[in-house]
Coordinates of C-alpha atoms and ligand atoms in Angstrom, one line a residue:
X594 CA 0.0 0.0 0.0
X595 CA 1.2 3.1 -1.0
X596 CA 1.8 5.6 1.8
X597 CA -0.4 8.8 1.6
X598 CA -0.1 11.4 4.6
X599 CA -1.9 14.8 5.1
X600 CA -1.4 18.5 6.7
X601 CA -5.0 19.2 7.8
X602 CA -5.1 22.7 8.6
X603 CA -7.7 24.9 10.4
X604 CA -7.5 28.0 8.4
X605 CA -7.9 30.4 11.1
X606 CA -4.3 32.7 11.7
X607 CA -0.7 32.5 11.2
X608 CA 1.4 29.3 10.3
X609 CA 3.4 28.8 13.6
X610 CA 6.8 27.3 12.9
X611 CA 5.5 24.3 14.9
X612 CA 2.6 23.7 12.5
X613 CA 5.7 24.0 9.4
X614 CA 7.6 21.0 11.7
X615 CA 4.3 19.1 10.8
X616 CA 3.6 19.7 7.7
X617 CA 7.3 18.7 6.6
X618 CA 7.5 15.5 8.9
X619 CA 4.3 14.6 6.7
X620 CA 6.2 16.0 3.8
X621 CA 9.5 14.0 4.6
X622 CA 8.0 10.6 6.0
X623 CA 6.1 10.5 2.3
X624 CA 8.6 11.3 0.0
X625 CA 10.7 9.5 2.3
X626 CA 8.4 6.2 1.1
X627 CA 7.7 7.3 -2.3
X628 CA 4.5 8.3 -1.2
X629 CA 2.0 11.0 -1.4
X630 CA 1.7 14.2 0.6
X631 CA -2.1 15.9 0.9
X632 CA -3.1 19.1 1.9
X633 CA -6.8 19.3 3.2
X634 CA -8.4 22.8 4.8
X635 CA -10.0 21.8 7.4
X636 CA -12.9 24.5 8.3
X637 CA -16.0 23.2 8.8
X638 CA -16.1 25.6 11.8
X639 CA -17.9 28.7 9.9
X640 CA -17.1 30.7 13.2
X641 CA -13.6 30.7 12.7
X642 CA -13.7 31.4 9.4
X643 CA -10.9 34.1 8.5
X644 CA -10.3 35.5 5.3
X645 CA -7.2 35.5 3.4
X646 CA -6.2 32.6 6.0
X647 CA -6.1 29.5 3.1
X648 CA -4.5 31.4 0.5
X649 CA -1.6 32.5 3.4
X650 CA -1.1 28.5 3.6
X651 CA -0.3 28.1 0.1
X652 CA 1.7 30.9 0.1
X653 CA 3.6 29.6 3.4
X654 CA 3.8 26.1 1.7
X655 CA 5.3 27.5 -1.7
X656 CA 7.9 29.5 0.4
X657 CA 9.1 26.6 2.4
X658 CA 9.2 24.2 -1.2
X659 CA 6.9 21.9 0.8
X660 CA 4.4 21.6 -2.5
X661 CA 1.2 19.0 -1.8
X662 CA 0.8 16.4 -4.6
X663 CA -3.4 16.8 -3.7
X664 CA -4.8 20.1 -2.0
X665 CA -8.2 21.9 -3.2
X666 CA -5.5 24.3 -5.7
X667 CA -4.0 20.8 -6.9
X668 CA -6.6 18.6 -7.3
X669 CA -6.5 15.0 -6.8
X670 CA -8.3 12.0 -7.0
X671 CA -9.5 12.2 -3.8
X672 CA -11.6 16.0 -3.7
X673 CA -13.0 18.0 -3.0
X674 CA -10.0 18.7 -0.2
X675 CA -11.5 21.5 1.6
X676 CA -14.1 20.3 4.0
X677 CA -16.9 22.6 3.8
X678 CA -17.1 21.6 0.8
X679 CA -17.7 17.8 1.5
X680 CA -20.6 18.7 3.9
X681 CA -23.4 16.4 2.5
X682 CA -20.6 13.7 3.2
X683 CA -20.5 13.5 6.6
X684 CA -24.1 13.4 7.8
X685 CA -24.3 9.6 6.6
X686 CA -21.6 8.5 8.7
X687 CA -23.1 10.1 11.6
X688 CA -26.7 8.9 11.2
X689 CA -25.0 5.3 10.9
X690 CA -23.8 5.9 14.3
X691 CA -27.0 6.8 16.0
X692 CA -29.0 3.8 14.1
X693 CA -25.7 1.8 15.6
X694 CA -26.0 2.8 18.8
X695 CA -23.0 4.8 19.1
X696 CA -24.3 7.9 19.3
X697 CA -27.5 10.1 19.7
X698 CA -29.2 12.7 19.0
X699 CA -28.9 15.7 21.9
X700 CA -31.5 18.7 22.1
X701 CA -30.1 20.6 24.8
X702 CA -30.3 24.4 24.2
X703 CA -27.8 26.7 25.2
X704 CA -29.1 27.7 28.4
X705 CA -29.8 24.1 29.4
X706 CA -26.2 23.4 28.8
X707 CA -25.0 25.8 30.7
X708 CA -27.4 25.3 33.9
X709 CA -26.1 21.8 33.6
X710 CA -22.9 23.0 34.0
X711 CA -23.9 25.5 37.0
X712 CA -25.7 22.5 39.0
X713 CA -23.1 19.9 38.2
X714 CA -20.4 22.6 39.4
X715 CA -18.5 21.4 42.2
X716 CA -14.7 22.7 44.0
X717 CA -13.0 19.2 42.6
X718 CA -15.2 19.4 38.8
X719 CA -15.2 23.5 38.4
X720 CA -16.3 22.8 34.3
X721 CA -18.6 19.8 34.2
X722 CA -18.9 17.9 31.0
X723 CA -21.8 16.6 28.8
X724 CA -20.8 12.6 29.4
X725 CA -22.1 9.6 31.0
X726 CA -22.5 11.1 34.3
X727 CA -24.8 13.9 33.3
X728 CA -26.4 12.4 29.8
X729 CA -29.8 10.4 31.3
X730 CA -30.4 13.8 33.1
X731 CA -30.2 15.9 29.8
X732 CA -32.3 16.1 26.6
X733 CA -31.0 13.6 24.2
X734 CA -32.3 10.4 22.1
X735 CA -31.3 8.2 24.9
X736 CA -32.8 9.5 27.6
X737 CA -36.1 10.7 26.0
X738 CA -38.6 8.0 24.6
X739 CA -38.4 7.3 20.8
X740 CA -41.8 9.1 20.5
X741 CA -40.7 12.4 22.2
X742 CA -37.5 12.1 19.9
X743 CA -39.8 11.4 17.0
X744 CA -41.7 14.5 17.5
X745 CA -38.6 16.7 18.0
X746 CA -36.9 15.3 15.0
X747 CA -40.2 15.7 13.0
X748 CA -40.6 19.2 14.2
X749 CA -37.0 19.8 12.9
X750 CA -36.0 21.0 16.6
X751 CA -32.4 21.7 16.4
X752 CA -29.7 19.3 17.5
X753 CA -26.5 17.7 17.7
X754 CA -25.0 14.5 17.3
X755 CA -22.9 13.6 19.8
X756 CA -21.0 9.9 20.7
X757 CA -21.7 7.7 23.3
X758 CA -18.0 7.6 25.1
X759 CA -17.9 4.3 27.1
X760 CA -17.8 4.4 30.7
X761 CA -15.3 1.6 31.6
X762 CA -13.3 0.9 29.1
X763 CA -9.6 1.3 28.3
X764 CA -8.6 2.2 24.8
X765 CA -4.8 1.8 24.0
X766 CA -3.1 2.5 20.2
X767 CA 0.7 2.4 19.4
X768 CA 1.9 5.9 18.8
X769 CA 4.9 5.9 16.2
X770 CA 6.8 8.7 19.0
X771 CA 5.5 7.6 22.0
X772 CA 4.9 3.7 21.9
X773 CA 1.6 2.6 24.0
X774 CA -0.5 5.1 24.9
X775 CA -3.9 4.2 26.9
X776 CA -7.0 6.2 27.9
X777 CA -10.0 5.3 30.4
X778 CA -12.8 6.7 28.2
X779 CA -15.4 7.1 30.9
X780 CA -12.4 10.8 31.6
X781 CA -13.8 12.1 28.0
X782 CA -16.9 13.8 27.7
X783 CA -19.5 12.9 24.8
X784 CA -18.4 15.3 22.2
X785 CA -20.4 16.7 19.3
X786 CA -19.8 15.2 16.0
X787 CA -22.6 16.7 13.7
X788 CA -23.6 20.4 14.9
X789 CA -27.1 21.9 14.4
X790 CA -25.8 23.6 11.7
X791 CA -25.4 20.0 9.7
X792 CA -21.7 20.7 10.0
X793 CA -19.3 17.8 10.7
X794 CA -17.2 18.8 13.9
X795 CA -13.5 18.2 13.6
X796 CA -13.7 14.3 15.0
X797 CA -16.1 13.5 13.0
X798 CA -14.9 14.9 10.0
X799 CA -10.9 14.0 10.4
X800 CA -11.9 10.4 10.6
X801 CA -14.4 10.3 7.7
X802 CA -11.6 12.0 5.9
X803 CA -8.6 9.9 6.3
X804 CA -10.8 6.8 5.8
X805 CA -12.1 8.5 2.2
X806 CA -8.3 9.7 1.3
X807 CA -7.0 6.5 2.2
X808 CA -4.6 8.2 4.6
X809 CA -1.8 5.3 5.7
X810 CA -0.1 7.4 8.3
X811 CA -1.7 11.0 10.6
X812 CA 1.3 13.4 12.1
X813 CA -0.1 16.1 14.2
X814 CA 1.0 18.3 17.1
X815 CA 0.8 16.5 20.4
X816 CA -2.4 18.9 21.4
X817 CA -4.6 16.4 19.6
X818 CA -3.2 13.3 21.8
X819 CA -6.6 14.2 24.1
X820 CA -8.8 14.0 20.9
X821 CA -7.3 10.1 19.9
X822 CA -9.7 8.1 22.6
X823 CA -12.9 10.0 20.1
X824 CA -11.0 9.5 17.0
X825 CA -9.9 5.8 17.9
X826 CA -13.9 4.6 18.8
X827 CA -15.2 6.7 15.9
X828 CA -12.5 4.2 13.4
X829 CA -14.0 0.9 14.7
X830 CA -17.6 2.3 15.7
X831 CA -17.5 2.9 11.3
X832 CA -15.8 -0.8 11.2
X833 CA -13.1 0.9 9.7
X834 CA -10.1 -0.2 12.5
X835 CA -8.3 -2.1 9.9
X836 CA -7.7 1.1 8.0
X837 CA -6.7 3.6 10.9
X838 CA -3.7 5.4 9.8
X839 CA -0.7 4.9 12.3
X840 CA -0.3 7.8 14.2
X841 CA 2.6 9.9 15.5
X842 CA 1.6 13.1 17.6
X843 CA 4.7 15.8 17.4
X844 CA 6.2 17.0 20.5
X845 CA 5.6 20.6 21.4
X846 CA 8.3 23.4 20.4
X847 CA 9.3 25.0 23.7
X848 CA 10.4 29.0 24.1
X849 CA 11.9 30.4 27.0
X850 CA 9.0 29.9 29.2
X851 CA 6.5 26.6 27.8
X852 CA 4.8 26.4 24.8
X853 CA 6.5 28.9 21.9
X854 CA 3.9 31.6 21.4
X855 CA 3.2 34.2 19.7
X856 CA 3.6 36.4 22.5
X857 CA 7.3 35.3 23.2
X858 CA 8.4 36.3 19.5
X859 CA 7.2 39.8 20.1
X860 CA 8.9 40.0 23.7
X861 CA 12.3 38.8 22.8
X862 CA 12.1 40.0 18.4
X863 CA 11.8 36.7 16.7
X864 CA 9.8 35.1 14.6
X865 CA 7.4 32.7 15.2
X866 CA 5.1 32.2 12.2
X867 CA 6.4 31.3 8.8
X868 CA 5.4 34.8 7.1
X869 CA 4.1 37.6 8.2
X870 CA 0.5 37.6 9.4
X871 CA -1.9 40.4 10.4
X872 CA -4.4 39.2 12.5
X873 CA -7.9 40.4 10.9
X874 CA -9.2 41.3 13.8
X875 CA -6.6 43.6 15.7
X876 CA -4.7 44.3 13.0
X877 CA -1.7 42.9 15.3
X878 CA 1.6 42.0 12.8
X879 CA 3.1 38.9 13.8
X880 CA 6.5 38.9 12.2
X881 CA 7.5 35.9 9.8
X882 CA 10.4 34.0 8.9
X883 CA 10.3 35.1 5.1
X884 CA 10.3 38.6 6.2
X885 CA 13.2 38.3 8.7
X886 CA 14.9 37.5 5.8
X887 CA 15.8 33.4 6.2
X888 CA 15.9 31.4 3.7
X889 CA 13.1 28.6 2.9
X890 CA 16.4 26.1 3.0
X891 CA 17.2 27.4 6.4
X892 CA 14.1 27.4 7.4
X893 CA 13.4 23.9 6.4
X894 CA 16.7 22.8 7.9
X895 CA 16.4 24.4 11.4
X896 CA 12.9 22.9 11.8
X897 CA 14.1 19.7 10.5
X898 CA 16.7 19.1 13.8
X899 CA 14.1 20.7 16.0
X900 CA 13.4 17.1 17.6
X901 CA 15.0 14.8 15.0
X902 CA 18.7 13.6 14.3
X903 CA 20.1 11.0 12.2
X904 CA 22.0 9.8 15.1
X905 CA 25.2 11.5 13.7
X906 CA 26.8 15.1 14.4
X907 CA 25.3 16.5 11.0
X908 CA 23.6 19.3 11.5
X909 CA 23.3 20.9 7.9
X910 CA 21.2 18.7 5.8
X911 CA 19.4 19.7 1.9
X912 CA 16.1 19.3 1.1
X913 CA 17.0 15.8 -0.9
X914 CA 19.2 15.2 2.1
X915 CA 16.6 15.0 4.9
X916 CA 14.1 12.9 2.2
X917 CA 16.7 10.5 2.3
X918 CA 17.4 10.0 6.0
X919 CA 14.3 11.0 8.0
X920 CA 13.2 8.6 10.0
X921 CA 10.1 8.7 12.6
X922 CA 11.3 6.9 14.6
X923 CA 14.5 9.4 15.5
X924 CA 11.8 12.3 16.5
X925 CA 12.4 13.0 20.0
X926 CA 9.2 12.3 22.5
X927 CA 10.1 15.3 24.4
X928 CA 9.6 19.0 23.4
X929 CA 12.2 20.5 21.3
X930 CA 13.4 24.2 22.7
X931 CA 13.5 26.6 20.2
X932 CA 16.6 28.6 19.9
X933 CA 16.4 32.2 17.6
X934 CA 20.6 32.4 17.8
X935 CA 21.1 28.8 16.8
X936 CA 18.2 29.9 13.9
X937 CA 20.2 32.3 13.0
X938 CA 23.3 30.2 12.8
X939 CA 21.3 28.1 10.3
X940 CA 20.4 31.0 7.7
X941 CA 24.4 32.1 7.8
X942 CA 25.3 28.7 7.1
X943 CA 23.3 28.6 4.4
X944 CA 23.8 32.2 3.0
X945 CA 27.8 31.2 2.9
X946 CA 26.3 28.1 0.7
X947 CA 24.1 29.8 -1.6
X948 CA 25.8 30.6 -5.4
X949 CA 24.9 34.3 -5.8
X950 CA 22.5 33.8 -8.6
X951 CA 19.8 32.0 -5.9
X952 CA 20.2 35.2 -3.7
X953 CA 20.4 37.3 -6.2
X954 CA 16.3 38.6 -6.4
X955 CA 15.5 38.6 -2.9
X956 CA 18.7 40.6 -2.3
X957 CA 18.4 42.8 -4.9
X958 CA 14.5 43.5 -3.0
X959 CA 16.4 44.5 0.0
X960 CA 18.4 47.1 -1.7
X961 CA 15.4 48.6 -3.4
X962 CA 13.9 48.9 0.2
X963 CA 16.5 51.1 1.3
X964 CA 16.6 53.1 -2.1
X965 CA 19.3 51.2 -3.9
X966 CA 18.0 50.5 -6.9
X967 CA 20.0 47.7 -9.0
X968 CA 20.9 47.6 -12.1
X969 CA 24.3 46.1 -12.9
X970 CA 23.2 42.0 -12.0
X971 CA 26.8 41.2 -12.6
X972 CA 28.0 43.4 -9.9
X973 CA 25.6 42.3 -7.6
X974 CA 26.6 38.4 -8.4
X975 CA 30.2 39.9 -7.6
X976 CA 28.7 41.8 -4.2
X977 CA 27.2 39.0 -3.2
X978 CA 30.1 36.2 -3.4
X979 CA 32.2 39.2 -1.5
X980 CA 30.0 39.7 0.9
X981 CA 28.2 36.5 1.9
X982 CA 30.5 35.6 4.7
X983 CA 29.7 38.5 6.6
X984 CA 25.7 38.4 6.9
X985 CA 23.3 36.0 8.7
X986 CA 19.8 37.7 7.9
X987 CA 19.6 38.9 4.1
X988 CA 18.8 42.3 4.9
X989 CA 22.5 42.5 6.5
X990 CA 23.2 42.5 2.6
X991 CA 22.3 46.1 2.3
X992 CA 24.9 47.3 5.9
X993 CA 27.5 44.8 4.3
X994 CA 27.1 45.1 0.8
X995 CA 25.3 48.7 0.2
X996 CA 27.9 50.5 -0.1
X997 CA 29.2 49.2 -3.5
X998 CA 26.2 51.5 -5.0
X999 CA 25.9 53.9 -2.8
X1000 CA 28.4 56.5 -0.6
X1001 CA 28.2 55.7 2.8
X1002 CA 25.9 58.5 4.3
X1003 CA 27.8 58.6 7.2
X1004 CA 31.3 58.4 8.2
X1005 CA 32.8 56.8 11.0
X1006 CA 35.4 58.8 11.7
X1007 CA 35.5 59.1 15.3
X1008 CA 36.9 55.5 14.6
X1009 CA 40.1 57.3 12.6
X1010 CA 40.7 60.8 14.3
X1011 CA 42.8 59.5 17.7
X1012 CA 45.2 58.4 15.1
X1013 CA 45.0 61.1 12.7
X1014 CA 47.6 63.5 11.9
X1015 CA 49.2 65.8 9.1
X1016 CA 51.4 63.0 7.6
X1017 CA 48.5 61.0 7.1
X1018 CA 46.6 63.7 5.7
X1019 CA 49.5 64.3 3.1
X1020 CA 49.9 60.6 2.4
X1021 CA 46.3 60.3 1.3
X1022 CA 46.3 63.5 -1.0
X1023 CA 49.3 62.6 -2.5
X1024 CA 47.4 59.1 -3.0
X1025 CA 45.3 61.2 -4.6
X1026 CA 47.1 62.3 -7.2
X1027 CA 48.7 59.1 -8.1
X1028 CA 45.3 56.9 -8.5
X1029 CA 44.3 59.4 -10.9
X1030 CA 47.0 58.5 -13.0
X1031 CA 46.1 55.2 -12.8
X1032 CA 45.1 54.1 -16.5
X1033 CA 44.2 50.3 -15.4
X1034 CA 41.7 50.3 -12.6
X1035 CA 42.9 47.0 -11.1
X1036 CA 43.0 45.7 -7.6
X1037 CA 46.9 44.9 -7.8
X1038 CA 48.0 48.9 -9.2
X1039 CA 45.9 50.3 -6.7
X1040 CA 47.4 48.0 -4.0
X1041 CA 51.0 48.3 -5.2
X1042 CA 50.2 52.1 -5.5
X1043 CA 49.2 52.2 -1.9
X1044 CA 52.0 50.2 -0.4
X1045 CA 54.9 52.1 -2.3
X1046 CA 53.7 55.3 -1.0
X1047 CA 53.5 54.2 2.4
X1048 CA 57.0 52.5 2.1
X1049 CA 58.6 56.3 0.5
X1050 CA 57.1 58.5 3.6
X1051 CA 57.8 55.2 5.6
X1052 CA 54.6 54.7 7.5
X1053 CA 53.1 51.0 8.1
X1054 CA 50.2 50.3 5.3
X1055 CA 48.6 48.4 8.0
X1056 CA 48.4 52.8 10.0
X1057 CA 46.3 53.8 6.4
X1058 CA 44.1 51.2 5.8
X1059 CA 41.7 51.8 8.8
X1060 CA 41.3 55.5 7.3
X1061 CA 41.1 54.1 3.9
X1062 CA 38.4 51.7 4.8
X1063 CA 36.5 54.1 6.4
X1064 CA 36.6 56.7 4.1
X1065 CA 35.4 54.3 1.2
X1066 CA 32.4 52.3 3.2
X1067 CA 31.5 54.6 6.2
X1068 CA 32.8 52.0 8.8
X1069 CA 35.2 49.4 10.3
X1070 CA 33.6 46.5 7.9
X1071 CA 33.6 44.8 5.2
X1072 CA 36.1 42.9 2.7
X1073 CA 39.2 43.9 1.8
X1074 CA 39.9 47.4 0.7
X1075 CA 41.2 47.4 -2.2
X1076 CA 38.5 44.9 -3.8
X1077 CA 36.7 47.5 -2.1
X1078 CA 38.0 50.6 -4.6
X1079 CA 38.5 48.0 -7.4
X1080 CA 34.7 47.0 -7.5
X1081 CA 33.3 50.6 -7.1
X1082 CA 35.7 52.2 -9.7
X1083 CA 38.2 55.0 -9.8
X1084 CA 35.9 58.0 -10.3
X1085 CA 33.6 57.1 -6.8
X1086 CA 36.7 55.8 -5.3
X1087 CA 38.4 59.4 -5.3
X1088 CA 35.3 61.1 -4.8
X1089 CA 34.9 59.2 -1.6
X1090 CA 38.9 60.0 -0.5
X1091 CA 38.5 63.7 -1.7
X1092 CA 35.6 64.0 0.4
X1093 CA 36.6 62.3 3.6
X1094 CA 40.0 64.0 4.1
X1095 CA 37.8 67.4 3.8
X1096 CA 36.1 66.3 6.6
X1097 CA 39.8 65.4 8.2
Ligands
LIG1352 N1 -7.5 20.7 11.9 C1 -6.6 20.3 12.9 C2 -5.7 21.5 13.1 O1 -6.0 22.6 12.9 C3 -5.8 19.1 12.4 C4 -5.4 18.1 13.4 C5 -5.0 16.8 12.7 O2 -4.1 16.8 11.9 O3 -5.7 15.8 12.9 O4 -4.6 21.4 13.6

């Protein structure tokens, strides 16, 4: 049997970098086998509904290279993959239930739920729960006669179908993480699986689903490890057991304090979702991954090692690379702390790996940004190789690399004046004059130049080059100075000499 995962989504926010982990351990563990990776939007609650939220998926997905083989923009044999729009599915399944036995209809209202909730109230239960404690007191199928149910049904009264949870019995299934896990059903409550609406609810629908996609194996975060004991009956309640996909439920990414939220990217300036999403309501900018300015293969291979090794030291792993080795069975049970430096570590790494032509569009975006508009790609290419070294986040391009287009606005030269003095000052005007002989603008004259001047008024090259440096790129950084004046060519690079030593 071919293996055939899924990233089910709730389109409601931001793509948290734990929900990216997910989707590409699905995306690994399938193409690891061959297999088939399927995207399904999961939002059969209308309440949540958020627009712009699905397309920001794709988007995410695209970014990251994580492409599904089915998803309701690719199609598939297995559609429609967005579940509101497999409603008149899931009411069948449900029915089948009640006529079974395995669930029943429930009439409560509003108010009655929540005076059940009020009486039932006690200091050890705070927040009772509709199960098989409560159920024969409240107005459902089995506690009503069939005729009062009859006429409820028949005067289309609105309702619920909720399952029957067990009260004694002990449910166990083999996590691919975690080995054995067990539950005593009679601790979950009797949750809804069709609302009044004629919706599916998430359990009802997730297992219909994966049944009808012929989903082999379901990765998820480890918040959904509660949900399994409703999810596991609802499988063999539909005589479907033989077909449950084997489950794996992800470890949590940790922050500083817990759970990674949203809330601990703005406090200590990192990212937490993939890209940058503005929350409809508040209009609250969480900041993404894209934006900071990683790269998708950084991105990919930071989340990668955030609770998974290969049992060696290798850290650094492609795309192809990850396909080839991931294996469930090395993700880590426990949660995975997320660190923004060692993040960071990962984009320079890959930055330093990156042949300019791969950075060169995103980079030349940053320059526009800060008003440098490009149009010589082949310096930029040569910008790029010089610079790469030096930056971890790809708007450092535009500190590092920014001045090869553009004078520095500003110069450091509180960094040159302690060691200024006349000699200097003569040195570099008689520099001057000699560059501007200079018929062949090559690093080597200009070097050679520079050194046999400082060698005839017999000061150390290594005194001038700090003045030098600063006068061409504003500051104490970047490669070596005389790439420096070769690259930006001999009319800037005497403007930029002729200016400084006025301000000297
Ligand atoms: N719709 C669920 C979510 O939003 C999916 C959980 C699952 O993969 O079963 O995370």
């Amino acid at each position: 049997m071919s293996v055939r995962v899924r990233f089910a989504p709730s389109p409601t926010g931001g793509l948290h970098l734990g929900g990216v982990r997910t989707v590409l351990y699905n995306y690994l563990f399938a193409k690891h086998h061959g297999g088939e990776f399927v995207l399904r939007i999961e939002d059969t609650d209308q309440t949540r509904f958020v627009p712009g939220a699905e397309e920001y998926i794709f988007n995410c997905l695209k970014w990251c290279g994580l492409q599904p083989d089915e998803s309701p923009v690719h199609g598939g044999p297995y559609g429609p993959y967005r579940q509101s729009e497999r409603k008149e599915m899931y009411r069948q399944y449900a029915e089948k239930l009640v006529a079974d036995g395995y669930a029943y209809y429930a009439f409560d209202t509003k108010e009655e739920l929540e005076q059940m909730r009020e009486e039932c109230k006690t200091d050890e239960n705070p927040s009772p729960q509709y199960d098989h404690q409560v159920r024969a007191k409240m107005r459902n199928s089995l506690a009503l006669t069939e005729s009062e149910v009859k006429a409820l049904l028949d005067a289309h009264t609105p309702h619920v179908i909720r399952i029957k949870m067990p009260q004694n019995d002990v449910l166990s299934f083999t996590d691919m993480i975690r080995g054995e896990v067990n539950f005593q059903t009679g601790l979950v409550d009797d949750k809804v699986l069709l609302k009044a609406d004629g919706m599916p609810t998430y359990h009802l629908a997730v297992v219909v689903d994966d049944y009808l996609m012929k989903i082999t194996h379901a990765f998820r975060g480890e918040e959904w490890l509660p949900s399994a004991p409703v999810h596991l009956l609802l499988w063999k309640y539909l005589g479907w057991d033989a077909y449950m996909p084997q489950w794996a439920h992800l470890p949590l990414i940790l922050g500083p304090s817990g759970k990674l939220s949203k809330r601990d990217g703005a406090k200590y300036g990192f990212p937490v979702f993939a890209m940058n999403w503005t929350d409809t309501k508040t209009n609250e900018l969480t900041e993404g991954f894209f934006e900071k300015g990683f790269l998708p293969e950084a991105f990919i291979n930071l989340l990668a090692v955030l609770g998974w090794n290969d049992g060696t030291e290798k850290e650094l792993y492609s795309m192809d690379e990850l396909i080839a080795s991931f294996d469930m069975k090395r993700v880590h049970s426990a949660g995975a702390k997320f660190d923004f430096e060692k993040a960071k570590w990962f984009n320079h790494e890959w930055i330093k790996k990156m042949p300019a032509e791969k950075l060169r569009v995103q980079v030349a975006g940053y320059f526009l940004s800060a008003g440098i508009a490009i149009e010589d790609v082949e310096k930029l290419d040569k910008v790029i190789e010089l610079v790469k070294d030096r930056c971890t986040l790809l708007p450092d391009f535009v500190q590092q690399g920014g001045f090869f287009f553009k004078a520095p606005e500003t110069l450091e030269l509180d960094a040159v004046k302690p060691k200024w003095s006349e000699e200097k000052k003569q040195f570099f005007n008689e520099y001057v004059d000699v560059l501007k002989t200079v018929e062949t603008w090559e690093l080597t004259v200009i070097e050679n130049a520079f050194k046999e001047l400082a060698a005839a008024k017999n000061i150390k090259p290594g005194e001038l080059q700090l003045p030098m440096r600063v006068m061409l790129v504003g500051g104490k950084f970047g490669p070596a100075v005389f790439q420096i004046a070769e690259m930006i060519g001999k009319e800037e690079t005497l403007k930029r000499v002729e200016y400084a030593l006025r301000l000297l």
